[in-house]
Short mmCIF file of C-alpha atoms and ligand atoms in Angstrom, two decimals:
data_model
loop_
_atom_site.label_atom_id
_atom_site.label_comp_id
_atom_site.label_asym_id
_atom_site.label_seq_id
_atom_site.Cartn_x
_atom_site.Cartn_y
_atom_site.Cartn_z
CA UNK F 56 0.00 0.00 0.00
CA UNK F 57 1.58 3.63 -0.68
CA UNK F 58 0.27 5.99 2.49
CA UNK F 59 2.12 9.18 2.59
CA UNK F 60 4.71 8.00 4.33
CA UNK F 61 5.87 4.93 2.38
CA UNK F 62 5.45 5.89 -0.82
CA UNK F 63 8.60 3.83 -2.87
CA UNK F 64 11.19 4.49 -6.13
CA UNK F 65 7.74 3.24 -8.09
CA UNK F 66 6.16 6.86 -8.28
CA UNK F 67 8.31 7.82 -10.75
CA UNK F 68 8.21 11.43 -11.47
CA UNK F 69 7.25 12.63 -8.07
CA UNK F 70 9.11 15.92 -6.76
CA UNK F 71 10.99 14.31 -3.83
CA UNK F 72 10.97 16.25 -0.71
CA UNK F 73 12.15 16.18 2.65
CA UNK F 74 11.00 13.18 5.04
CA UNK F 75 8.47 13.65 7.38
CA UNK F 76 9.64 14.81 10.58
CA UNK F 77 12.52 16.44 9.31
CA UNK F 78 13.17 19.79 8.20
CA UNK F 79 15.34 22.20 6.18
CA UNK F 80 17.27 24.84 7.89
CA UNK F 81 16.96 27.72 5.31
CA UNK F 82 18.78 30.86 4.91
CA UNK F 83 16.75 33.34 6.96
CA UNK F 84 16.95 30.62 9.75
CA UNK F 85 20.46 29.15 9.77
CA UNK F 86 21.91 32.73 10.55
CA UNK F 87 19.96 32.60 13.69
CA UNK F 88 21.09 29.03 14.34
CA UNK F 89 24.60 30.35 14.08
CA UNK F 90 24.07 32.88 16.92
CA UNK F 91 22.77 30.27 19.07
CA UNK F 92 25.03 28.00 18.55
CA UNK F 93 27.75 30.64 18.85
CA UNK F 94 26.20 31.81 22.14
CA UNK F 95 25.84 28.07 24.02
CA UNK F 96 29.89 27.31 23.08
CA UNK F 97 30.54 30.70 25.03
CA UNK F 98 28.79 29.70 27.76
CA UNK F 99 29.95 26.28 27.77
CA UNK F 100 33.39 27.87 27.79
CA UNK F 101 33.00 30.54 30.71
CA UNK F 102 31.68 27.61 32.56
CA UNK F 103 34.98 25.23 31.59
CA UNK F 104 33.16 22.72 29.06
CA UNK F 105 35.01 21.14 26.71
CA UNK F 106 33.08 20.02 23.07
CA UNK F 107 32.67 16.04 21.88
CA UNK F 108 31.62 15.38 18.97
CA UNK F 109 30.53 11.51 18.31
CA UNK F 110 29.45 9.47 15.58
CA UNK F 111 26.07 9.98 14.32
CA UNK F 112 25.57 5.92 14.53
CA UNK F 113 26.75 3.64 16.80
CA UNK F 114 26.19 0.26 17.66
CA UNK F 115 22.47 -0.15 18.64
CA UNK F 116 23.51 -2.19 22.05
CA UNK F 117 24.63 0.77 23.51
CA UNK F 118 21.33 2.61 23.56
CA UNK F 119 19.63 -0.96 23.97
CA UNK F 120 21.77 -1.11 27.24
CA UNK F 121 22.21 2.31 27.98
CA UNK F 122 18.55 3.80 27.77
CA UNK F 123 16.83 0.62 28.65
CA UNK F 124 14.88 -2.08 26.75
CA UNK F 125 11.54 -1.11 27.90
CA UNK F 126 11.14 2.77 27.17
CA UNK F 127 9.59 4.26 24.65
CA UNK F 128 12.82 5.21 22.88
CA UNK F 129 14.45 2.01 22.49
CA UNK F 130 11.32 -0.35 22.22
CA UNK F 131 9.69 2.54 19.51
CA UNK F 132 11.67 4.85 18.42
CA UNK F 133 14.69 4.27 17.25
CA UNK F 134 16.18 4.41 13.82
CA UNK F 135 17.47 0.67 13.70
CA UNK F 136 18.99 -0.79 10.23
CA UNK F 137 21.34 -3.96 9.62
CA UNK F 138 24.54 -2.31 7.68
CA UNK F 139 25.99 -4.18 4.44
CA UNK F 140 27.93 -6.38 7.49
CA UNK F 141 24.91 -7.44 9.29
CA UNK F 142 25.61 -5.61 12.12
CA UNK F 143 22.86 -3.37 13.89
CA UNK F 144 22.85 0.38 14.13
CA UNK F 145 21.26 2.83 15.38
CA UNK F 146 20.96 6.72 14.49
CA UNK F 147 21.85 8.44 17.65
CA UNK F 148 18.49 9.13 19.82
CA UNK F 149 20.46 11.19 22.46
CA UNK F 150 23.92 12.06 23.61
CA UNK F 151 24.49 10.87 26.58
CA UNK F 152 25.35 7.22 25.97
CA UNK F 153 27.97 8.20 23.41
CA UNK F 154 29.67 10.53 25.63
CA UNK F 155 30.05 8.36 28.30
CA UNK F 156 31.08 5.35 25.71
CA UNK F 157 33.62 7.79 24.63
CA UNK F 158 34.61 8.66 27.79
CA UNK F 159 35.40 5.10 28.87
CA UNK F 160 36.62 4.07 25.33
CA UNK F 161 39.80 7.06 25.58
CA UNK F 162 40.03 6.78 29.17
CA UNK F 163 39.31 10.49 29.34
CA UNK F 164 39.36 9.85 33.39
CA UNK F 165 42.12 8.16 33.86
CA UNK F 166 44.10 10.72 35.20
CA UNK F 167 40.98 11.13 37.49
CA UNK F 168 40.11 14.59 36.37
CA UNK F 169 36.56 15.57 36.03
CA UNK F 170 35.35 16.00 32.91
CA UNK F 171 33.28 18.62 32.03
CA UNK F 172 31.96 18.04 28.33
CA UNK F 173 29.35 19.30 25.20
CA UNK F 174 27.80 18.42 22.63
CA UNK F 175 26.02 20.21 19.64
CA UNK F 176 24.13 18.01 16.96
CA UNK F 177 21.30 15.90 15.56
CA UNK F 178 19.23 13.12 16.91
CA UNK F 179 16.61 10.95 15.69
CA UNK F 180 13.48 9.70 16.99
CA UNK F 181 10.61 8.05 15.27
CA UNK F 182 7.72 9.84 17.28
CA UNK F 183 4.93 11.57 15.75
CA UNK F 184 6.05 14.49 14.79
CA UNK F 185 3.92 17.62 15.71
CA UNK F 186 4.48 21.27 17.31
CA UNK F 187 7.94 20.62 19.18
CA UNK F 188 8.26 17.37 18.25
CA UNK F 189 10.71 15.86 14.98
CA UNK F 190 12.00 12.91 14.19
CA UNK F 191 15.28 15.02 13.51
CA UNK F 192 15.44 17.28 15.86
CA UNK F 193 18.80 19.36 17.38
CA UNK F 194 20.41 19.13 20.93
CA UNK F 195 22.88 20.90 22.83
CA UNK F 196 24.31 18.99 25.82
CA UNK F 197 26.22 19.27 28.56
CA UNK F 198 27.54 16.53 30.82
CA UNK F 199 30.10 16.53 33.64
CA UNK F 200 31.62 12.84 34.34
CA UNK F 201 33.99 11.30 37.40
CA UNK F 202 32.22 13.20 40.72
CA UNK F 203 28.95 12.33 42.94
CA UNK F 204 29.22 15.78 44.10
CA UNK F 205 25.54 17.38 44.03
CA UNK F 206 27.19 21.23 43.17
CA UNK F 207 27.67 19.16 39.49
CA UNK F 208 24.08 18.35 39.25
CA UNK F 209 23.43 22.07 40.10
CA UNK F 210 25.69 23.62 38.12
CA UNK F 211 24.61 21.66 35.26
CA UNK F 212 21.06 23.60 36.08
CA UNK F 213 23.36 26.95 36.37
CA UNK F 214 24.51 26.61 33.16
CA UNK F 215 21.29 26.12 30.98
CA UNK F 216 19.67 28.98 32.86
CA UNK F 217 22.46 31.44 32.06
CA UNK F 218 21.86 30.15 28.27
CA UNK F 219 18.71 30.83 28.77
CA UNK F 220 19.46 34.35 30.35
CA UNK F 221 22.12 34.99 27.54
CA UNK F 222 18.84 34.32 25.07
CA UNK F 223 16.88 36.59 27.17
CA UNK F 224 14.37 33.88 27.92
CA UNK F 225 13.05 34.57 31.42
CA UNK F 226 10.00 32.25 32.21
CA UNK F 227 10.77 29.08 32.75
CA UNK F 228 9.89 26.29 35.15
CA UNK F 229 12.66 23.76 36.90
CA UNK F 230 11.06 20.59 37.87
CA UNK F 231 12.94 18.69 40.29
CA UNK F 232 12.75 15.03 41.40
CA UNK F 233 14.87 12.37 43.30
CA UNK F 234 14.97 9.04 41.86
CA UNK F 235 16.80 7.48 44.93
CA UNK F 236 19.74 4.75 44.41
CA UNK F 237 19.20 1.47 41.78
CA UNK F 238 17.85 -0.21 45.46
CA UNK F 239 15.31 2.46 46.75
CA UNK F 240 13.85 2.56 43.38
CA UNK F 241 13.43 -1.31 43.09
CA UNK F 242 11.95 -1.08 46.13
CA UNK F 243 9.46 1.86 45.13
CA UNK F 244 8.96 0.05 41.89
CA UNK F 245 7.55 -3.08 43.52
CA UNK F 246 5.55 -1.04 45.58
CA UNK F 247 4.00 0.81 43.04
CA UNK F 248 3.43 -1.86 40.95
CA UNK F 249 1.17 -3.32 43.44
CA UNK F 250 -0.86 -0.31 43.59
CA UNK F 251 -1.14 0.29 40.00
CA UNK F 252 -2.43 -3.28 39.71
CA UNK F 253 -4.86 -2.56 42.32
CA UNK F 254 -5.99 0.39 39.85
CA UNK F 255 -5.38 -0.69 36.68
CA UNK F 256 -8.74 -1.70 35.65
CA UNK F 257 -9.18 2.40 35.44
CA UNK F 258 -6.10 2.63 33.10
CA UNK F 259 -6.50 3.16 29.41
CA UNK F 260 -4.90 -0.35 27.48
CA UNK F 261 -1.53 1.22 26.39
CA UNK F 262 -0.78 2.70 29.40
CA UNK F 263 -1.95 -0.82 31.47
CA UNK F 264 0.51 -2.67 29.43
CA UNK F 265 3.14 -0.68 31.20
CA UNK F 266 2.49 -1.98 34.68
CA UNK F 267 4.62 -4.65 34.39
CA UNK F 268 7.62 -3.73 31.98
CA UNK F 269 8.26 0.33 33.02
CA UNK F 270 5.93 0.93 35.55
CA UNK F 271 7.38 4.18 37.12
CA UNK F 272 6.28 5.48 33.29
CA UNK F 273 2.71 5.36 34.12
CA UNK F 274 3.37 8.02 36.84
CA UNK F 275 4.60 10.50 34.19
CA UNK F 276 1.69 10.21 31.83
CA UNK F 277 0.28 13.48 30.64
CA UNK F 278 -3.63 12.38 30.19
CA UNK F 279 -5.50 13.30 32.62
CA UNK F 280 -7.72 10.33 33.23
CA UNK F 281 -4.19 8.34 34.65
CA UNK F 282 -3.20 11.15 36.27
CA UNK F 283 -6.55 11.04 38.49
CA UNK F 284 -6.46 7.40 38.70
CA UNK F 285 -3.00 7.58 40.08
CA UNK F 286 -3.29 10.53 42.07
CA UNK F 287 -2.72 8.40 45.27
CA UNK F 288 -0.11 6.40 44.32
CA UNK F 289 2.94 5.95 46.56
CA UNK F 290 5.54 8.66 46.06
CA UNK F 291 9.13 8.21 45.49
CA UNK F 292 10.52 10.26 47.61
CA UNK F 293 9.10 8.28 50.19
CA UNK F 294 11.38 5.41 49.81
CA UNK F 295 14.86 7.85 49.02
CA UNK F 296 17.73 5.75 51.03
CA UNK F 297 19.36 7.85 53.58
CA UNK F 298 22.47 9.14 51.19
CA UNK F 299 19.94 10.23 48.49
CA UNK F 300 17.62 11.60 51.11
CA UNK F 301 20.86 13.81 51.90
CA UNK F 302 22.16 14.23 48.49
CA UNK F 303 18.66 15.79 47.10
CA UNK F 304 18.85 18.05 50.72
CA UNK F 305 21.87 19.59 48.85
CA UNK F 306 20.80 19.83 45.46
CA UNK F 307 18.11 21.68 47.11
CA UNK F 308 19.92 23.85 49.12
CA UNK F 309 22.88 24.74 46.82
CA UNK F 310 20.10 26.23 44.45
CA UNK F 311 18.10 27.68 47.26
CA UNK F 312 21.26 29.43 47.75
CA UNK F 313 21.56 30.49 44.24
CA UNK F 314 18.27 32.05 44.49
CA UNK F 315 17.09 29.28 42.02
CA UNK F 316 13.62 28.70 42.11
CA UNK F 317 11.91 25.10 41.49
CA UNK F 318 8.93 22.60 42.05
CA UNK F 319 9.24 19.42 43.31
CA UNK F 320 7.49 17.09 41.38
CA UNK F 321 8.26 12.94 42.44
CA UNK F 322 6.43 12.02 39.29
CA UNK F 323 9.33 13.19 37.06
CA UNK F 324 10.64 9.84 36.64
CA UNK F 325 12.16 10.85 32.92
CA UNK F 326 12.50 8.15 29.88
CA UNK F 327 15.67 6.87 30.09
CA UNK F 328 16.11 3.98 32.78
CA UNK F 329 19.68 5.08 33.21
CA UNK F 330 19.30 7.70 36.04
CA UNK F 331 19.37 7.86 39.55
CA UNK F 332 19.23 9.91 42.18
CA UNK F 333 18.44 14.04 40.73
CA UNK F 334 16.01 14.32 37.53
CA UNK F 335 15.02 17.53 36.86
CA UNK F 336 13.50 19.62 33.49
CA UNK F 337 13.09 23.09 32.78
CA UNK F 338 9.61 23.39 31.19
CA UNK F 339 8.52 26.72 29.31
CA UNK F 340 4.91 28.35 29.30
CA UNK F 341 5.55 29.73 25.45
CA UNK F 342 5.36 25.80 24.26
CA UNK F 343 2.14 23.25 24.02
CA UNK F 344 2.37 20.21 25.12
CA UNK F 345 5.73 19.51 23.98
CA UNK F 346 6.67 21.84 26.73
CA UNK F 347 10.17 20.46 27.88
CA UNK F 348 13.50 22.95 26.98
CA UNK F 349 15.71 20.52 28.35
CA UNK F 350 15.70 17.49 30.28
CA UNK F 351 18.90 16.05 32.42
CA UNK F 352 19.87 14.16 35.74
CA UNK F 353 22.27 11.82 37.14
CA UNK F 354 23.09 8.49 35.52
CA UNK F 355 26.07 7.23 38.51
CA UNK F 356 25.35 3.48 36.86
CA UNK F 357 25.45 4.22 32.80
CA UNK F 358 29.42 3.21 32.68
CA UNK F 359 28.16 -0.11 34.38
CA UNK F 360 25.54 -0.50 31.84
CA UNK F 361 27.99 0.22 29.42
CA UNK F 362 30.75 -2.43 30.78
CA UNK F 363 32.52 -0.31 32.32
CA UNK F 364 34.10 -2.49 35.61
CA UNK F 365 34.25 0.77 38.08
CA UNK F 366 30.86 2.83 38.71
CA UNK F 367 31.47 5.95 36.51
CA UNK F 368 28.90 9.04 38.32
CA UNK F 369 27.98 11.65 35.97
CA UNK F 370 25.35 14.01 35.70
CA UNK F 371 24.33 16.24 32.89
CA UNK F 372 21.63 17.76 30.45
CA UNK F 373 20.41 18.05 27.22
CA UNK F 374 18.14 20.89 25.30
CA UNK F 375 15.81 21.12 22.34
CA UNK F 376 17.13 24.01 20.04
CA UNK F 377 14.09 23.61 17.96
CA UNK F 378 11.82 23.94 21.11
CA UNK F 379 13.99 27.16 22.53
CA UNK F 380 14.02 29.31 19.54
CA UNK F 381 10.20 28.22 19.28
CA UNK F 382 10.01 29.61 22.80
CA UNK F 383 12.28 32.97 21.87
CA UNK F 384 9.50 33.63 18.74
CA UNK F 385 6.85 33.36 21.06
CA UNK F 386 8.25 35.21 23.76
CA UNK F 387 9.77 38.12 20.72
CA UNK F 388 12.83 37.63 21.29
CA UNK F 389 14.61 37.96 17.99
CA UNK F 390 17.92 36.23 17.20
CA UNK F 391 16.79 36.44 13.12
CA UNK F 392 18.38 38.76 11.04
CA UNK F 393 19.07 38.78 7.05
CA UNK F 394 23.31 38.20 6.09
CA UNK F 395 24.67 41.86 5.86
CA UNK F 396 26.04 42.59 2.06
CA UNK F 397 27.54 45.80 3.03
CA UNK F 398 28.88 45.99 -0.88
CA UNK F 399 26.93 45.43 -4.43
CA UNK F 400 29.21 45.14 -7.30
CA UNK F 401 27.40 46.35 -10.01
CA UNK F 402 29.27 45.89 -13.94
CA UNK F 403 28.47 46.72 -17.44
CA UNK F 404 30.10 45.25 -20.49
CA UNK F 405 32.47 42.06 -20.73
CA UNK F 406 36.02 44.12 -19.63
CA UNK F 407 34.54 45.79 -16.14
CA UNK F 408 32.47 42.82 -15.37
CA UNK F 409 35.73 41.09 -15.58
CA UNK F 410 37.57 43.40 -13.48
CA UNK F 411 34.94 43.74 -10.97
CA UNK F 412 34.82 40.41 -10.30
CA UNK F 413 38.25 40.71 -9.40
CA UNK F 414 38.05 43.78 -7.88
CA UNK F 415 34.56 41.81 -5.26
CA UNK F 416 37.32 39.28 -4.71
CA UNK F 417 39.85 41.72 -2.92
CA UNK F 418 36.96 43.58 -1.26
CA UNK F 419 36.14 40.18 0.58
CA UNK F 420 40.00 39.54 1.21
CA UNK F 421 39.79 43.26 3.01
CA UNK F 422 36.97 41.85 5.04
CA UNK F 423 33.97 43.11 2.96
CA UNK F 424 31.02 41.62 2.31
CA UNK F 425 30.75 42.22 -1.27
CA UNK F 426 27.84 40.97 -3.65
CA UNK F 427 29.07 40.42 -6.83
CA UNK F 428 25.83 40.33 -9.31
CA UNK F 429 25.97 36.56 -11.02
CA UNK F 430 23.64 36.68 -13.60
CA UNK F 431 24.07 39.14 -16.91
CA UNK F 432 21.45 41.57 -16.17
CA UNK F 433 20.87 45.47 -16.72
CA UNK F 434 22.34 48.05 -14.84
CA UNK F 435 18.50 48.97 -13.60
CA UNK F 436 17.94 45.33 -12.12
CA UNK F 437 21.39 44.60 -10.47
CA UNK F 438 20.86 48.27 -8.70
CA UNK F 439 17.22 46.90 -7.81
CA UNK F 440 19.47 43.67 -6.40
CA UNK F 441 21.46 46.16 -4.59
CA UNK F 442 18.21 47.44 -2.37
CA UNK F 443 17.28 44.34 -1.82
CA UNK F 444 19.56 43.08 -0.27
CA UNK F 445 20.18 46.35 2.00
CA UNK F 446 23.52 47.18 0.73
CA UNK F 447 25.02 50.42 1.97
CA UNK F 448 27.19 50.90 -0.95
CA UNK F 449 27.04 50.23 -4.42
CA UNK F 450 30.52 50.23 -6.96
CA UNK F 451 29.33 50.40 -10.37
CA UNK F 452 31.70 50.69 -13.51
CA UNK F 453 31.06 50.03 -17.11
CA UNK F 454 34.10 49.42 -19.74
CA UNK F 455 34.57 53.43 -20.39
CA UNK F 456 34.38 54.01 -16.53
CA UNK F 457 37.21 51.49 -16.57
CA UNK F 458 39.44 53.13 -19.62
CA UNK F 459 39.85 55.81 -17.26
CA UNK F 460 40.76 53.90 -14.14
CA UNK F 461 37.54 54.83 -12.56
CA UNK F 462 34.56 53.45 -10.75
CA UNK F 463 31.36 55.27 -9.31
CA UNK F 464 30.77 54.46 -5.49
CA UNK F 465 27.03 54.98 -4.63
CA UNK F 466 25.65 55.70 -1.29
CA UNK F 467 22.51 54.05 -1.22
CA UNK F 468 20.61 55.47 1.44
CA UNK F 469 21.69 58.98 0.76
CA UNK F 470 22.01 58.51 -3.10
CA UNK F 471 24.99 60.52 -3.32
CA UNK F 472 27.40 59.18 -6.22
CA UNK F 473 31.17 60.16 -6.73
CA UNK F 474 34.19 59.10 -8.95
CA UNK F 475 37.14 56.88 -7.29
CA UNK F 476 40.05 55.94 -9.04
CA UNK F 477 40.19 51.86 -9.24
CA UNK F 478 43.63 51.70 -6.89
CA UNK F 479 41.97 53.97 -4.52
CA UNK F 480 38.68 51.88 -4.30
CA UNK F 481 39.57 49.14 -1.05
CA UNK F 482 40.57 51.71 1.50
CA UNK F 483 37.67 54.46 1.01
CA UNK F 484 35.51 51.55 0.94
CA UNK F 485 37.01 50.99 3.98
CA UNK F 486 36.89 54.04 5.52
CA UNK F 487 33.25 54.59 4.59
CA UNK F 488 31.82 51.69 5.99
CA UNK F 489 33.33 52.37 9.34
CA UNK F 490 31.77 55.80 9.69
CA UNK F 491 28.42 54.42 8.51
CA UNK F 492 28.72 51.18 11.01
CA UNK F 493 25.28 50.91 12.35
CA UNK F 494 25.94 49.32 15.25
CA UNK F 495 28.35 52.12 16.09
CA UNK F 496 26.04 54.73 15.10
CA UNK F 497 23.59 53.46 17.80
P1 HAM G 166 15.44 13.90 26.73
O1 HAM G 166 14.53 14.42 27.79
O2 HAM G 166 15.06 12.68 26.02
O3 HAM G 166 16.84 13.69 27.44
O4 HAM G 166 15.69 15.04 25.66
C1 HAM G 166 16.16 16.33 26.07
C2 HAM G 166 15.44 17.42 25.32
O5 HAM G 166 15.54 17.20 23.90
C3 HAM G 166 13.96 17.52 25.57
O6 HAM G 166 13.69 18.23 26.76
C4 HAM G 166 13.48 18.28 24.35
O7 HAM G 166 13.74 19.67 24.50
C5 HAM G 166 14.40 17.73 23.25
N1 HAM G 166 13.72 16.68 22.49
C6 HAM G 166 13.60 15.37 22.81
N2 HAM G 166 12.92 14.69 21.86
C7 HAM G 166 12.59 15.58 20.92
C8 HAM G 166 11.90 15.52 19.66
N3 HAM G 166 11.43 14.38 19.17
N4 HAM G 166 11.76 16.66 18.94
C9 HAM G 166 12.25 17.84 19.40
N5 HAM G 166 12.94 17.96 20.56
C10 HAM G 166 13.10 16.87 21.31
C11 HAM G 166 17.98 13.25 26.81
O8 HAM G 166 18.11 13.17 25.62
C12 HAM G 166 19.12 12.97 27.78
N6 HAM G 166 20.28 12.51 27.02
C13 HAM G 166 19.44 14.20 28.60
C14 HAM G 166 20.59 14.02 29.53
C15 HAM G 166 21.86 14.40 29.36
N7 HAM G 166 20.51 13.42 30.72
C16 HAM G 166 21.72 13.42 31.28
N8 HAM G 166 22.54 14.01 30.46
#
């Protein structure tokens, strides 16, 4: 059958477009990309982060192992495909298992330093893709690896909120939950499996099914007809062993101190079985119900889960950059703004078309960002170009301009037009730009 989706090579002449769930960063868009992107690695740096970059792929064990058989991501979402070897891989759904399998694969600890790493890239997730939600979709991350110390798992908070600050994003919720140690939480899970049993007659099918394979899950569901049905189930932070009890105390009190304010909510439980102990997420009111800006929390057992022989702690985050400049546009922030062309190069006849092209080349190496008009068009519609693209000057020459050594150097807001010899033209470009800077002129 050919649905949308899986329509195949048969449809022959069919325009081919983008897959569902994925998008095109356009011009327009990318230049705002760029500033965020540019903005996060400063932060990451003024806060000692160091960037990773890992494969796209990896071996699907180590998000089979990593994230857990039964959630969501592993048992449904994943990009899985057997290579031309028969081996099975897996587009990357998050970051956090390849960081720490790079970590242990280069022994980045072994001189027991902390590390203090990010990350900037793609993932892929077969959900259904609506407002917030792609099946390519962009994180940045930050994780900090080799201390149990709870100032990591706030200063991992710390540093998304000053990105956020930075973006000048300034409603936001932190949600905060204590998962307890791999014991407390089997004991919490068999307790609340018991209840949820007791309930689940109440329970919608899919969400039954859950009771006995990820049960803490059911907790986290956002319809409201579990979230009634479970409103008296046993909390987790009821069953916190004593050093988690104390740990979250900290957490708590560090950003108490830092004038940080957040909810508790035990029902955070997050998707991926590897954490323990802190969970938080910093939601945003200028989303739907895709309404999570980041997600993180402590994952002390992934290296375990990963074969490592020593317990690795770590503790980390990772943020939507679709979902936070969705957030920005909402709130008005603007990061958008059109490429600059400070310079049109505008040429008539064969020999100055020739030598402006030259001519746009050194502009560029002088640091000018010169527009040199590519198709052969009149004089009237490269100037029209010129506006268009907001250029503050315009060089125009045709081939008599150029017998004399000459070009004309336009002002185009003021329209004033006067003759520069060609040798002359790179440093009263120059000059002129500089005293007509906008930024300086505010
Ligand atoms: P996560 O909660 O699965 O955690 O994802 C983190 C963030 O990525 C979400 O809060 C959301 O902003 C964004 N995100 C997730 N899925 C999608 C999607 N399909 N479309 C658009 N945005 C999405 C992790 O990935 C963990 N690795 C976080 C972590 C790092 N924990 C410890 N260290």
């Amino acid at each position: 059958m050919t649905s949308p989706e899986n329509r195949n090579e048969n449809d022959g002449n069919r325009l081919i477009q983008a897959i569902r769930g994925t998008r095109d960063l356009l011009p327009g868009e990318t230049e705002a990309w760029d500033v965020f992107e540019g903005l996060v690695r400063d932060t990451m740096a003024l806060y000692g982060y160091r960037e990773i970059r890992t494969p796209i792929f990896e071996e699907t064990q180590l998000f089979a192992r990593g994230i857990g058989e039964h959630t969501d991501i592993v048992g449904k979402e994943m990009y899985t495909f057997r290579d031309q070897g028969d081996r099975s891989i897996t587009l990357r759904p998050e970051g956090t298992a390849p960081v720490v399998r790079a970590w242990l694969e280069h022994k980045l600890g072994a001189q027991g330093v902390i590390d203090k790493l990010f990350y900037i890239g793609p993932m892929f997730r077969q959900e259904a893709p609506q407002k917030g939600r792609s099946r390519q979709f962009h994180q940045f991350g930050a994780e900090i690896i080799g201390t149990d110390a709870p100032e990591a798992d706030v200063e991992t908070i710390l540093l998304f909120l000053a990105i956020l600050e930075g973006l000048g994003l300034d409603s936001w919720t932190l949600h905060l939950n204590s998962l307890g140690s791999r014991e407390s939480r089997m004991a919490y899970r068999e307790e609340l499996t018991g209840y949820l049993e007791g309930v689940a007659n109440m329970l919608p099918e899919e969400v039954r099914g859950r009771i006995a394979s990820n049960p803490l899950r059911v907790l986290d569901s956002k319809e409201e007809q579990v979230q009634e049905v479970t409103a008296g189930a046993p909390s987790i932070l009821d069953f916190l062993d004593d050093a988690s009890r104390e740990d979250f105390e900290r957490v708590k009190t560090l950003l108490t101190d830092r004038g940080v304010p957040f909810v508790i909510n035990p029902r955070l439980v997050r998707g991926l079985d590897y954490y323990e102990r802190t969970t938080y997420e910093i939601l945003s009111p200028d989303l739907g119900s895709q309404d999570a800006l980041c997600g993180g929390g402590r994952y002390d057992g992934l290296g375990e889960m990963l074969g490592s022989p020593e317990r690795i702690p770590g503790v980390g985050f990772a943020a939507g950059i679709e979902r936070i400049l969705m957030a920005l546009e909402t709130a008005g922030e603007d990061l958008v703004f059109e490429a600059q062309t400070e310079v049109a190069v505008v040429s008539i006849g064969e020999a100055a078309r020739r030598r402006l092209f030259a001519l746009c080349d050194q502009l560029r190496g002088a640091g000018v960002a010169c527009h040199f008009d590519l198709t052969e068009r009149s004089v009237k519609a490269q100037m029209r170009e010129a506006n268009r693209l907001d250029a503050r000057l315009a060089i125009i020459a045709g081939d008599k301009d150029l017998e004399k050594d000459e070009v004309t150097l336009k002002d185009l807001a003021s329209g004033e037009e006067e003759a520069v010899p060609i040798e002359r033209i790179i440093p009263v470009v120059v000059e002129r730009l500089e005293h007509t800077d906008p930024e300086l002129e505010e």
